[in-house]
PDB file of N, CA and C in Angstrom:
ATOM      1  N   MET W   1     111.209  99.355  97.342  1.00 97.00           N
ATOM      2  CA  MET W   1     110.214  99.431  98.393  1.00 97.00           C
ATOM      3  C   MET W   1     108.885  99.862  97.777  1.00 97.00           C
ATOM      4  N   VAL W   2     107.806  99.318  98.303  1.00 98.00           N
ATOM      5  CA  VAL W   2     106.457  99.657  97.859  1.00 98.00           C
ATOM      6  C   VAL W   2     105.697 100.297  99.021  1.00 98.00           C
ATOM      7  N   LYS W   3     105.047 101.403  98.734  1.00 98.00           N
ATOM      8  CA  LYS W   3     104.181 102.069  99.720  1.00 98.00           C
ATOM      9  C   LYS W   3     102.743 101.663  99.431  1.00 98.00           C
ATOM     10  N   HIS W   4     101.981 101.473 100.501  1.00 98.00           N
ATOM     11  CA  HIS W   4     100.564 101.102 100.427  1.00 98.00           C
ATOM     12  C   HIS W   4      99.831 102.059 101.362  1.00 98.00           C
ATOM     13  N   VAL W   5      99.059 102.969 100.769  1.00 98.00           N
ATOM     14  CA  VAL W   5      98.360 104.004 101.541  1.00 98.00           C
ATOM     15  C   VAL W   5      96.861 103.857 101.308  1.00 98.00           C
ATOM     16  N   ILE W   6      96.109 103.825 102.396  1.00 98.00           N
ATOM     17  CA  ILE W   6      94.649 103.697 102.326  1.00 98.00           C
ATOM     18  C   ILE W   6      94.017 104.840 103.110  1.00 98.00           C
ATOM     19  N   LEU W   7      92.965 105.420 102.569  1.00 98.00           N
ATOM     20  CA  LEU W   7      92.125 106.387 103.278  1.00 98.00           C
ATOM     21  C   LEU W   7      90.736 105.777 103.397  1.00 98.00           C
ATOM     22  N   TRP W   8      90.172 105.841 104.595  1.00 98.00           N
ATOM     23  CA  TRP W   8      88.822 105.330 104.818  1.00 98.00           C
ATOM     24  C   TRP W   8      87.914 106.417 105.374  1.00 98.00           C
ATOM     25  N   GLN W   9      86.643 106.313 105.036  1.00 98.00           N
ATOM     26  CA  GLN W   9      85.584 107.062 105.701  1.00 98.00           C
ATOM     27  C   GLN W   9      84.763 106.041 106.474  1.00 98.00           C
ATOM     28  N   LEU W  10      84.471 106.367 107.728  1.00 98.00           N
ATOM     29  CA  LEU W  10      83.645 105.488 108.538  1.00 98.00           C
ATOM     30  C   LEU W  10      82.173 105.684 108.193  1.00 98.00           C
ATOM     31  N   LYS W  11      81.371 104.684 108.520  1.00 98.00           N
ATOM     32  CA  LYS W  11      79.944 104.749 108.230  1.00 98.00           C
ATOM     33  C   LYS W  11      79.288 105.902 108.975  1.00 98.00           C
ATOM     34  N   ASP W  12      78.363 106.585 108.301  1.00 97.00           N
ATOM     35  CA  ASP W  12      77.687 107.751 108.860  1.00 97.00           C
ATOM     36  C   ASP W  12      76.874 107.428 110.105  1.00 97.00           C
ATOM     37  N   GLU W  13      76.319 106.229 110.166  1.00 97.00           N
ATOM     38  CA  GLU W  13      75.442 105.893 111.288  1.00 97.00           C
ATOM     39  C   GLU W  13      76.181 105.670 112.604  1.00 97.00           C
ATOM     40  N   LEU W  14      77.497 105.628 112.580  1.00 98.00           N
ATOM     41  CA  LEU W  14      78.258 105.464 113.819  1.00 98.00           C
ATOM     42  C   LEU W  14      78.261 106.776 114.602  1.00 98.00           C
ATOM     43  N   SER W  15      78.045 106.678 115.906  1.00 97.00           N
ATOM     44  CA  SER W  15      78.115 107.863 116.769  1.00 97.00           C
ATOM     45  C   SER W  15      79.573 108.281 116.917  1.00 97.00           C
ATOM     46  N   ALA W  16      79.795 109.456 117.458  1.00 95.00           N
ATOM     47  CA  ALA W  16      81.158 109.934 117.688  1.00 95.00           C
ATOM     48  C   ALA W  16      81.927 108.972 118.587  1.00 95.00           C
ATOM     49  N   GLU W  17      81.261 108.443 119.605  1.00 97.00           N
ATOM     50  CA  GLU W  17      81.907 107.496 120.516  1.00 97.00           C
ATOM     51  C   GLU W  17      82.238 106.195 119.793  1.00 97.00           C
ATOM     52  N   GLU W  18      81.317 105.719 118.958  1.00 97.00           N
ATOM     53  CA  GLU W  18      81.561 104.497 118.200  1.00 97.00           C
ATOM     54  C   GLU W  18      82.704 104.699 117.215  1.00 97.00           C
ATOM     55  N   LYS W  19      82.745 105.866 116.564  1.00 97.00           N
ATOM     56  CA  LYS W  19      83.828 106.150 115.630  1.00 97.00           C
ATOM     57  C   LYS W  19      85.180 106.154 116.342  1.00 97.00           C
ATOM     58  N   ALA W  20      85.240 106.740 117.516  1.00 97.00           N
ATOM     59  CA  ALA W  20      86.492 106.761 118.276  1.00 97.00           C
ATOM     60  C   ALA W  20      86.935 105.337 118.625  1.00 97.00           C
ATOM     61  N   SER W  21      85.984 104.512 119.021  1.00 98.00           N
ATOM     62  CA  SER W  21      86.287 103.121 119.364  1.00 98.00           C
ATOM     63  C   SER W  21      86.739 102.329 118.146  1.00 98.00           C
ATOM     64  N   VAL W  22      86.048 102.509 117.028  1.00 98.00           N
ATOM     65  CA  VAL W  22      86.406 101.815 115.790  1.00 98.00           C
ATOM     66  C   VAL W  22      87.797 102.240 115.327  1.00 98.00           C
ATOM     67  N   LYS W  23      88.090 103.531 115.374  1.00 98.00           N
ATOM     68  CA  LYS W  23      89.422 104.008 114.987  1.00 98.00           C
ATOM     69  C   LYS W  23      90.501 103.341 115.836  1.00 98.00           C
ATOM     70  N   ALA W  24      90.275 103.282 117.133  1.00 98.00           N
ATOM     71  CA  ALA W  24      91.254 102.658 118.034  1.00 98.00           C
ATOM     72  C   ALA W  24      91.416 101.173 117.713  1.00 98.00           C
ATOM     73  N   ASP W  25      90.306 100.490 117.430  1.00 98.00           N
ATOM     74  CA  ASP W  25      90.366  99.064 117.101  1.00 98.00           C
ATOM     75  C   ASP W  25      91.094  98.818 115.783  1.00 98.00           C
ATOM     76  N   ILE W  26      90.822  99.646 114.777  1.00 98.00           N
ATOM     77  CA  ILE W  26      91.505  99.503 113.489  1.00 98.00           C
ATOM     78  C   ILE W  26      92.994  99.759 113.660  1.00 98.00           C
ATOM     79  N   LYS W  27      93.341 100.813 114.381  1.00 98.00           N
ATOM     80  CA  LYS W  27      94.751 101.138 114.628  1.00 98.00           C
ATOM     81  C   LYS W  27      95.455  99.979 115.330  1.00 98.00           C
ATOM     82  N   ALA W  28      94.860  99.481 116.398  1.00 98.00           N
ATOM     83  CA  ALA W  28      95.479  98.380 117.152  1.00 98.00           C
ATOM     84  C   ALA W  28      95.598  97.123 116.289  1.00 98.00           C
ATOM     85  N   GLY W  29      94.553  96.832 115.544  1.00 98.00           N
ATOM     86  CA  GLY W  29      94.560  95.629 114.718  1.00 98.00           C
ATOM     87  C   GLY W  29      95.600  95.676 113.615  1.00 98.00           C
ATOM     88  N   LEU W  30      95.625  96.769 112.870  1.00 98.00           N
ATOM     89  CA  LEU W  30      96.569  96.859 111.754  1.00 98.00           C
ATOM     90  C   LEU W  30      98.002  97.044 112.225  1.00 98.00           C
ATOM     91  N   GLU W  31      98.228  97.907 113.189  1.00 98.00           N
ATOM     92  CA  GLU W  31      99.589  98.095 113.689  1.00 98.00           C
ATOM     93  C   GLU W  31     100.099  96.837 114.389  1.00 98.00           C
ATOM     94  N   GLY W  32      99.173  96.029 114.901  1.00 98.00           N
ATOM     95  CA  GLY W  32      99.537  94.764 115.522  1.00 98.00           C
ATOM     96  C   GLY W  32     100.063  93.726 114.537  1.00 98.00           C
ATOM     97  N   LEU W  33      99.922  94.006 113.247  1.00 98.00           N
ATOM     98  CA  LEU W  33     100.436  93.088 112.222  1.00 98.00           C
ATOM     99  C   LEU W  33     101.947  93.192 112.047  1.00 98.00           C
ATOM    100  N   ALA W  34     102.552  94.229 112.598  1.00 98.00           N
ATOM    101  CA  ALA W  34     104.009  94.405 112.496  1.00 98.00           C
ATOM    102  C   ALA W  34     104.707  93.160 113.045  1.00 98.00           C
ATOM    103  N   GLY W  35     105.636  92.659 112.266  1.00 96.00           N
ATOM    104  CA  GLY W  35     106.391  91.481 112.681  1.00 96.00           C
ATOM    105  C   GLY W  35     105.706  90.162 112.372  1.00 96.00           C
ATOM    106  N   GLN W  36     104.468  90.197 111.880  1.00 96.00           N
ATOM    107  CA  GLN W  36     103.726  88.966 111.594  1.00 96.00           C
ATOM    108  C   GLN W  36     103.698  88.605 110.113  1.00 96.00           C
ATOM    109  N   ILE W  37     103.935  89.586 109.244  1.00 97.00           N
ATOM    110  CA  ILE W  37     103.739  89.373 107.812  1.00 97.00           C
ATOM    111  C   ILE W  37     105.069  89.550 107.082  1.00 97.00           C
ATOM    112  N   PRO W  38     105.497  88.521 106.353  1.00 97.00           N
ATOM    113  CA  PRO W  38     106.762  88.614 105.622  1.00 97.00           C
ATOM    114  C   PRO W  38     106.769  89.796 104.653  1.00 97.00           C
ATOM    115  N   GLY W  39     107.844  90.565 104.683  1.00 98.00           N
ATOM    116  CA  GLY W  39     108.001  91.680 103.767  1.00 98.00           C
ATOM    117  C   GLY W  39     107.379  92.984 104.215  1.00 98.00           C
ATOM    118  N   LEU W  40     106.639  92.972 105.315  1.00 98.00           N
ATOM    119  CA  LEU W  40     106.051  94.203 105.858  1.00 98.00           C
ATOM    120  C   LEU W  40     107.141  94.939 106.633  1.00 98.00           C
ATOM    121  N   ILE W  41     107.505  96.114 106.142  1.00 98.00           N
ATOM    122  CA  ILE W  41     108.590  96.886 106.755  1.00 98.00           C
ATOM    123  C   ILE W  41     108.062  97.795 107.856  1.00 98.00           C
ATOM    124  N   ASP W  42     106.968  98.495 107.581  1.00 98.00           N
ATOM    125  CA  ASP W  42     106.439  99.485 108.525  1.00 98.00           C
ATOM    126  C   ASP W  42     104.943  99.607 108.307  1.00 98.00           C
ATOM    127  N   ILE W  43     104.209  99.846 109.401  1.00 98.00           N
ATOM    128  CA  ILE W  43     102.762 100.027 109.299  1.00 98.00           C
ATOM    129  C   ILE W  43     102.309 101.006 110.371  1.00 98.00           C
ATOM    130  N   HIS W  44     101.549 102.004 109.949  1.00 98.00           N
ATOM    131  CA  HIS W  44     101.059 103.024 110.873  1.00 98.00           C
ATOM    132  C   HIS W  44      99.656 103.438 110.451  1.00 98.00           C
ATOM    133  N   VAL W  45      98.780 103.629 111.441  1.00 98.00           N
ATOM    134  CA  VAL W  45      97.423 104.115 111.185  1.00 98.00           C
ATOM    135  C   VAL W  45      97.268 105.472 111.856  1.00 98.00           C
ATOM    136  N   GLN W  46      96.923 106.474 111.067  1.00 98.00           N
ATOM    137  CA  GLN W  46      96.688 107.832 111.558  1.00 98.00           C
ATOM    138  C   GLN W  46      95.198 107.996 111.833  1.00 98.00           C
ATOM    139  N   THR W  47      94.853 108.319 113.078  1.00 97.00           N
ATOM    140  CA  THR W  47      93.438 108.441 113.453  1.00 97.00           C
ATOM    141  C   THR W  47      93.035 109.870 113.815  1.00 97.00           C
ATOM    142  N   GLU W  48      94.016 110.733 114.026  1.00 96.00           N
ATOM    143  CA  GLU W  48      93.725 112.118 114.405  1.00 96.00           C
ATOM    144  C   GLU W  48      93.846 112.992 113.161  1.00 96.00           C
ATOM    145  N   CYS W  49      92.716 113.544 112.722  1.00 93.00           N
ATOM    146  CA  CYS W  49      92.677 114.311 111.480  1.00 93.00           C
ATOM    147  C   CYS W  49      92.233 115.748 111.753  1.00 93.00           C
ATOM    148  N   LEU W  50      92.711 116.641 110.930  1.00 95.00           N
ATOM    149  CA  LEU W  50      92.233 118.022 110.994  1.00 95.00           C
ATOM    150  C   LEU W  50      90.812 118.104 110.440  1.00 95.00           C
ATOM    151  N   GLU W  51      90.078 119.131 110.835  1.00 92.00           N
ATOM    152  CA  GLU W  51      88.708 119.295 110.375  1.00 92.00           C
ATOM    153  C   GLU W  51      88.610 119.444 108.865  1.00 92.00           C
ATOM    154  N   SER W  52      89.671 119.866 108.214  1.00 96.00           N
ATOM    155  CA  SER W  52      89.674 120.028 106.761  1.00 96.00           C
ATOM    156  C   SER W  52      89.703 118.688 106.012  1.00 96.00           C
ATOM    157  N   SER W  53      89.904 117.589 106.732  1.00 96.00           N
ATOM    158  CA  SER W  53      89.995 116.262 106.109  1.00 96.00           C
ATOM    159  C   SER W  53      88.621 115.757 105.681  1.00 96.00           C
ATOM    160  N   ASN W  54      88.609 114.970 104.609  1.00 96.00           N
ATOM    161  CA  ASN W  54      87.367 114.302 104.236  1.00 96.00           C
ATOM    162  C   ASN W  54      87.500 112.791 104.351  1.00 96.00           C
ATOM    163  N   ALA W  55      88.508 112.342 105.079  1.00 97.00           N
ATOM    164  CA  ALA W  55      88.664 110.938 105.449  1.00 97.00           C
ATOM    165  C   ALA W  55      88.787 110.879 106.966  1.00 97.00           C
ATOM    166  N   ASP W  56      88.466 109.713 107.524  1.00 97.00           N
ATOM    167  CA  ASP W  56      88.489 109.550 108.977  1.00 97.00           C
ATOM    168  C   ASP W  56      89.779 108.940 109.495  1.00 97.00           C
ATOM    169  N   LEU W  57      90.441 108.134 108.688  1.00 97.00           N
ATOM    170  CA  LEU W  57      91.702 107.543 109.101  1.00 97.00           C
ATOM    171  C   LEU W  57      92.500 107.094 107.888  1.00 97.00           C
ATOM    172  N   MET W  58      93.804 106.896 108.122  1.00 98.00           N
ATOM    173  CA  MET W  58      94.721 106.559 107.036  1.00 98.00           C
ATOM    174  C   MET W  58      95.672 105.453 107.474  1.00 98.00           C
ATOM    175  N   LEU W  59      95.879 104.518 106.571  1.00 98.00           N
ATOM    176  CA  LEU W  59      96.914 103.504 106.732  1.00 98.00           C
ATOM    177  C   LEU W  59      98.101 103.910 105.877  1.00 98.00           C
ATOM    178  N   ASP W  60      99.282 103.925 106.471  1.00 98.00           N
ATOM    179  CA  ASP W  60     100.520 104.205 105.751  1.00 98.00           C
ATOM    180  C   ASP W  60     101.447 103.029 106.027  1.00 98.00           C
ATOM    181  N   SER W  61     101.712 102.226 105.009  1.00 98.00           N
ATOM    182  CA  SER W  61     102.531 101.036 105.209  1.00 98.00           C
ATOM    183  C   SER W  61     103.567 100.901 104.110  1.00 98.00           C
ATOM    184  N   SER W  62     104.638 100.177 104.421  1.00 98.00           N
ATOM    185  CA  SER W  62     105.742  99.961 103.493  1.00 98.00           C
ATOM    186  C   SER W  62     106.055  98.469 103.418  1.00 98.00           C
ATOM    187  N   PHE W  63     106.355  98.017 102.198  1.00 98.00           N
ATOM    188  CA  PHE W  63     106.666  96.612 101.952  1.00 98.00           C
ATOM    189  C   PHE W  63     107.962  96.514 101.162  1.00 98.00           C
ATOM    190  N   GLU W  64     108.624  95.374 101.291  1.00 98.00           N
ATOM    191  CA  GLU W  64     109.878  95.164 100.573  1.00 98.00           C
ATOM    192  C   GLU W  64     109.682  95.273  99.064  1.00 98.00           C
ATOM    193  N   ASP W  65     108.568  94.710  98.576  1.00 98.00           N
ATOM    194  CA  ASP W  65     108.315  94.683  97.132  1.00 98.00           C
ATOM    195  C   ASP W  65     106.831  94.410  96.893  1.00 98.00           C
ATOM    196  N   GLU W  66     106.454  94.394  95.615  1.00 97.00           N
ATOM    197  CA  GLU W  66     105.049  94.183  95.269  1.00 97.00           C
ATOM    198  C   GLU W  66     104.564  92.794  95.675  1.00 97.00           C
ATOM    199  N   ALA W  67     105.432  91.801  95.601  1.00 98.00           N
ATOM    200  CA  ALA W  67     105.059  90.449  96.015  1.00 98.00           C
ATOM    201  C   ALA W  67     104.703  90.415  97.508  1.00 98.00           C
ATOM    202  N   SER W  68     105.431  91.163  98.320  1.00 98.00           N
ATOM    203  CA  SER W  68     105.137  91.235  99.758  1.00 98.00           C
ATOM    204  C   SER W  68     103.779  91.873 100.003  1.00 98.00           C
ATOM    205  N   LEU W  69     103.462  92.916  99.231  1.00 98.00           N
ATOM    206  CA  LEU W  69     102.151  93.568  99.349  1.00 98.00           C
ATOM    207  C   LEU W  69     101.042  92.595  98.985  1.00 98.00           C
ATOM    208  N   LYS W  70     101.243  91.828  97.930  1.00 98.00           N
ATOM    209  CA  LYS W  70     100.232  90.837  97.528  1.00 98.00           C
ATOM    210  C   LYS W  70     100.067  89.767  98.603  1.00 98.00           C
ATOM    211  N   GLY W  71     101.159  89.375  99.243  1.00 98.00           N
ATOM    212  CA  GLY W  71     101.078  88.400 100.323  1.00 98.00           C
ATOM    213  C   GLY W  71     100.333  88.936 101.530  1.00 98.00           C
ATOM    214  N   TYR W  72     100.552  90.205 101.832  1.00 98.00           N
ATOM    215  CA  TYR W  72      99.845  90.890 102.929  1.00 98.00           C
ATOM    216  C   TYR W  72      98.343  90.870 102.696  1.00 98.00           C
ATOM    217  N   ALA W  73      97.928  91.120 101.460  1.00 97.00           N
ATOM    218  CA  ALA W  73      96.502  91.212 101.143  1.00 97.00           C
ATOM    219  C   ALA W  73      95.746  89.936 101.491  1.00 97.00           C
ATOM    220  N   VAL W  74      96.402  88.795 101.380  1.00 98.00           N
ATOM    221  CA  VAL W  74      95.726  87.513 101.628  1.00 98.00           C
ATOM    222  C   VAL W  74      96.187  86.824 102.914  1.00 98.00           C
ATOM    223  N   HIS W  75      97.097  87.446 103.629  1.00 98.00           N
ATOM    224  CA  HIS W  75      97.600  86.853 104.873  1.00 98.00           C
ATOM    225  C   HIS W  75      96.454  86.739 105.884  1.00 98.00           C
ATOM    226  N   PRO W  76      96.292  85.582 106.527  1.00 98.00           N
ATOM    227  CA  PRO W  76      95.167  85.375 107.450  1.00 98.00           C
ATOM    228  C   PRO W  76      95.069  86.411 108.574  1.00 98.00           C
ATOM    229  N   ALA W  77      96.190  86.885 109.085  1.00 98.00           N
ATOM    230  CA  ALA W  77      96.153  87.882 110.162  1.00 98.00           C
ATOM    231  C   ALA W  77      95.589  89.206 109.641  1.00 98.00           C
ATOM    232  N   HIS W  78      95.976  89.600 108.430  1.00 98.00           N
ATOM    233  CA  HIS W  78      95.443  90.832 107.827  1.00 98.00           C
ATOM    234  C   HIS W  78      93.971  90.671 107.486  1.00 98.00           C
ATOM    235  N   VAL W  79      93.606  89.550 106.891  1.00 98.00           N
ATOM    236  CA  VAL W  79      92.212  89.302 106.515  1.00 98.00           C
ATOM    237  C   VAL W  79      91.315  89.337 107.755  1.00 98.00           C
ATOM    238  N   ALA W  80      91.797  88.814 108.873  1.00 98.00           N
ATOM    239  CA  ALA W  80      91.006  88.818 110.112  1.00 98.00           C
ATOM    240  C   ALA W  80      90.707  90.244 110.569  1.00 98.00           C
ATOM    241  N   VAL W  81      91.698  91.127 110.496  1.00 98.00           N
ATOM    242  CA  VAL W  81      91.482  92.529 110.882  1.00 98.00           C
ATOM    243  C   VAL W  81      90.555  93.211 109.875  1.00 98.00           C
ATOM    244  N   ALA W  82      90.818  93.010 108.600  1.00 98.00           N
ATOM    245  CA  ALA W  82      90.011  93.651 107.557  1.00 98.00           C
ATOM    246  C   ALA W  82      88.550  93.226 107.645  1.00 98.00           C
ATOM    247  N   ASP W  83      88.322  91.932 107.781  1.00 98.00           N
ATOM    248  CA  ASP W  83      86.945  91.427 107.843  1.00 98.00           C
ATOM    249  C   ASP W  83      86.290  91.672 109.201  1.00 98.00           C
ATOM    250  N   GLY W  84      87.105  91.720 110.254  1.00 98.00           N
ATOM    251  CA  GLY W  84      86.556  91.843 111.598  1.00 98.00           C
ATOM    252  C   GLY W  84      86.213  93.254 112.016  1.00 98.00           C
ATOM    253  N   VAL W  85      87.027  94.227 111.630  1.00 97.00           N
ATOM    254  CA  VAL W  85      86.799  95.591 112.122  1.00 97.00           C
ATOM    255  C   VAL W  85      86.796  96.660 111.027  1.00 97.00           C
ATOM    256  N   VAL W  86      87.567  96.472 109.966  1.00 98.00           N
ATOM    257  CA  VAL W  86      87.646  97.525 108.942  1.00 98.00           C
ATOM    258  C   VAL W  86      86.403  97.529 108.061  1.00 98.00           C
ATOM    259  N   ARG W  87      86.178  96.473 107.326  1.00 98.00           N
ATOM    260  CA  ARG W  87      85.079  96.450 106.350  1.00 98.00           C
ATOM    261  C   ARG W  87      83.696  96.663 106.960  1.00 98.00           C
ATOM    262  N   PRO W  88      83.401  96.104 108.138  1.00 98.00           N
ATOM    263  CA  PRO W  88      82.062  96.308 108.700  1.00 98.00           C
ATOM    264  C   PRO W  88      81.777  97.761 109.119  1.00 98.00           C
ATOM    265  N   ASN W  89      82.818  98.577 109.269  1.00 98.00           N
ATOM    266  CA  ASN W  89      82.642  99.925 109.814  1.00 98.00           C
ATOM    267  C   ASN W  89      82.982 101.054 108.847  1.00 98.00           C
ATOM    268  N   THR W  90      83.400 100.724 107.636  1.00 98.00           N
ATOM    269  CA  THR W  90      83.783 101.760 106.681  1.00 98.00           C
ATOM    270  C   THR W  90      82.804 101.819 105.513  1.00 98.00           C
ATOM    271  N   LYS W  91      82.610 103.048 105.020  1.00 98.00           N
ATOM    272  CA  LYS W  91      81.720 103.231 103.869  1.00 98.00           C
ATOM    273  C   LYS W  91      82.495 103.467 102.578  1.00 98.00           C
ATOM    274  N   SER W  92      83.739 103.919 102.696  1.00 98.00           N
ATOM    275  CA  SER W  92      84.534 104.132 101.493  1.00 98.00           C
ATOM    276  C   SER W  92      86.005 103.869 101.782  1.00 98.00           C
ATOM    277  N   ARG W  93      86.698 103.504 100.708  1.00 98.00           N
ATOM    278  CA  ARG W  93      88.129 103.174 100.778  1.00 98.00           C
ATOM    279  C   ARG W  93      88.783 103.683  99.507  1.00 98.00           C
ATOM    280  N   VAL W  94      89.888 104.385  99.664  1.00 98.00           N
ATOM    281  CA  VAL W  94      90.703 104.820  98.543  1.00 98.00           C
ATOM    282  C   VAL W  94      92.106 104.298  98.798  1.00 98.00           C
ATOM    283  N   CYS W  95      92.700 103.705  97.785  1.00 98.00           N
ATOM    284  CA  CYS W  95      94.020 103.080  97.922  1.00 98.00           C
ATOM    285  C   CYS W  95      94.985 103.665  96.903  1.00 98.00           C
ATOM    286  N   LEU W  96      96.230 103.879  97.338  1.00 98.00           N
ATOM    287  CA  LEU W  96      97.307 104.257  96.431  1.00 98.00           C
ATOM    288  C   LEU W  96      98.518 103.399  96.775  1.00 98.00           C
ATOM    289  N   ASP W  97      98.949 102.595  95.817  1.00 98.00           N
ATOM    290  CA  ASP W  97     100.157 101.790  95.944  1.00 98.00           C
ATOM    291  C   ASP W  97     101.174 102.347  94.966  1.00 98.00           C
ATOM    292  N   PHE W  98     102.433 102.476  95.415  1.00 98.00           N
ATOM    293  CA  PHE W  98     103.454 103.007  94.509  1.00 98.00           C
ATOM    294  C   PHE W  98     104.837 102.535  94.924  1.00 98.00           C
ATOM    295  N   ASN W  99     105.736 102.521  93.957  1.00 98.00           N
ATOM    296  CA  ASN W  99     107.142 102.194  94.220  1.00 98.00           C
ATOM    297  C   ASN W  99     107.833 103.435  94.760  1.00 98.00           C
ATOM    298  N   LYS W 100     108.607 103.225  95.781  1.00 91.00           N
ATOM    299  CA  LYS W 100     109.316 104.365  96.376  1.00 91.00           C
ATOM    300  C   LYS W 100     110.797 104.196  96.128  1.00 91.00           C
TER     301      LYS W 100
END
C-alpha cells in the first residue's frame, strides 16, 4: 500500500469566508473521487486544524501501489479537481508519498 499525504496553505488574499468555502469545495471534490479511480483505496481531506498548525488543510489518501498513485495523478477526474479548485486557491503544497 502507498500513502499519499498533501498539506496545503491557502492564498493569503482569501477572506475567512472564502477560505471556508474553498476548504469545503476541495474536500467535496477530492473525497468525491472515491470509487472513480482505479487503485484508490481511501481518500480523506482534513479541513479543521488547530491554531498551532501552519497548513490549512490536508489530504490523506491510500493507494494499492505506486502505479495506482501515478494513475491518480493524471486521471481526468483528479485533474479537474486539482485545476478547478485546488491550484487556483493554494499558495503552497507539501507532499509525502511512502510505502506502508
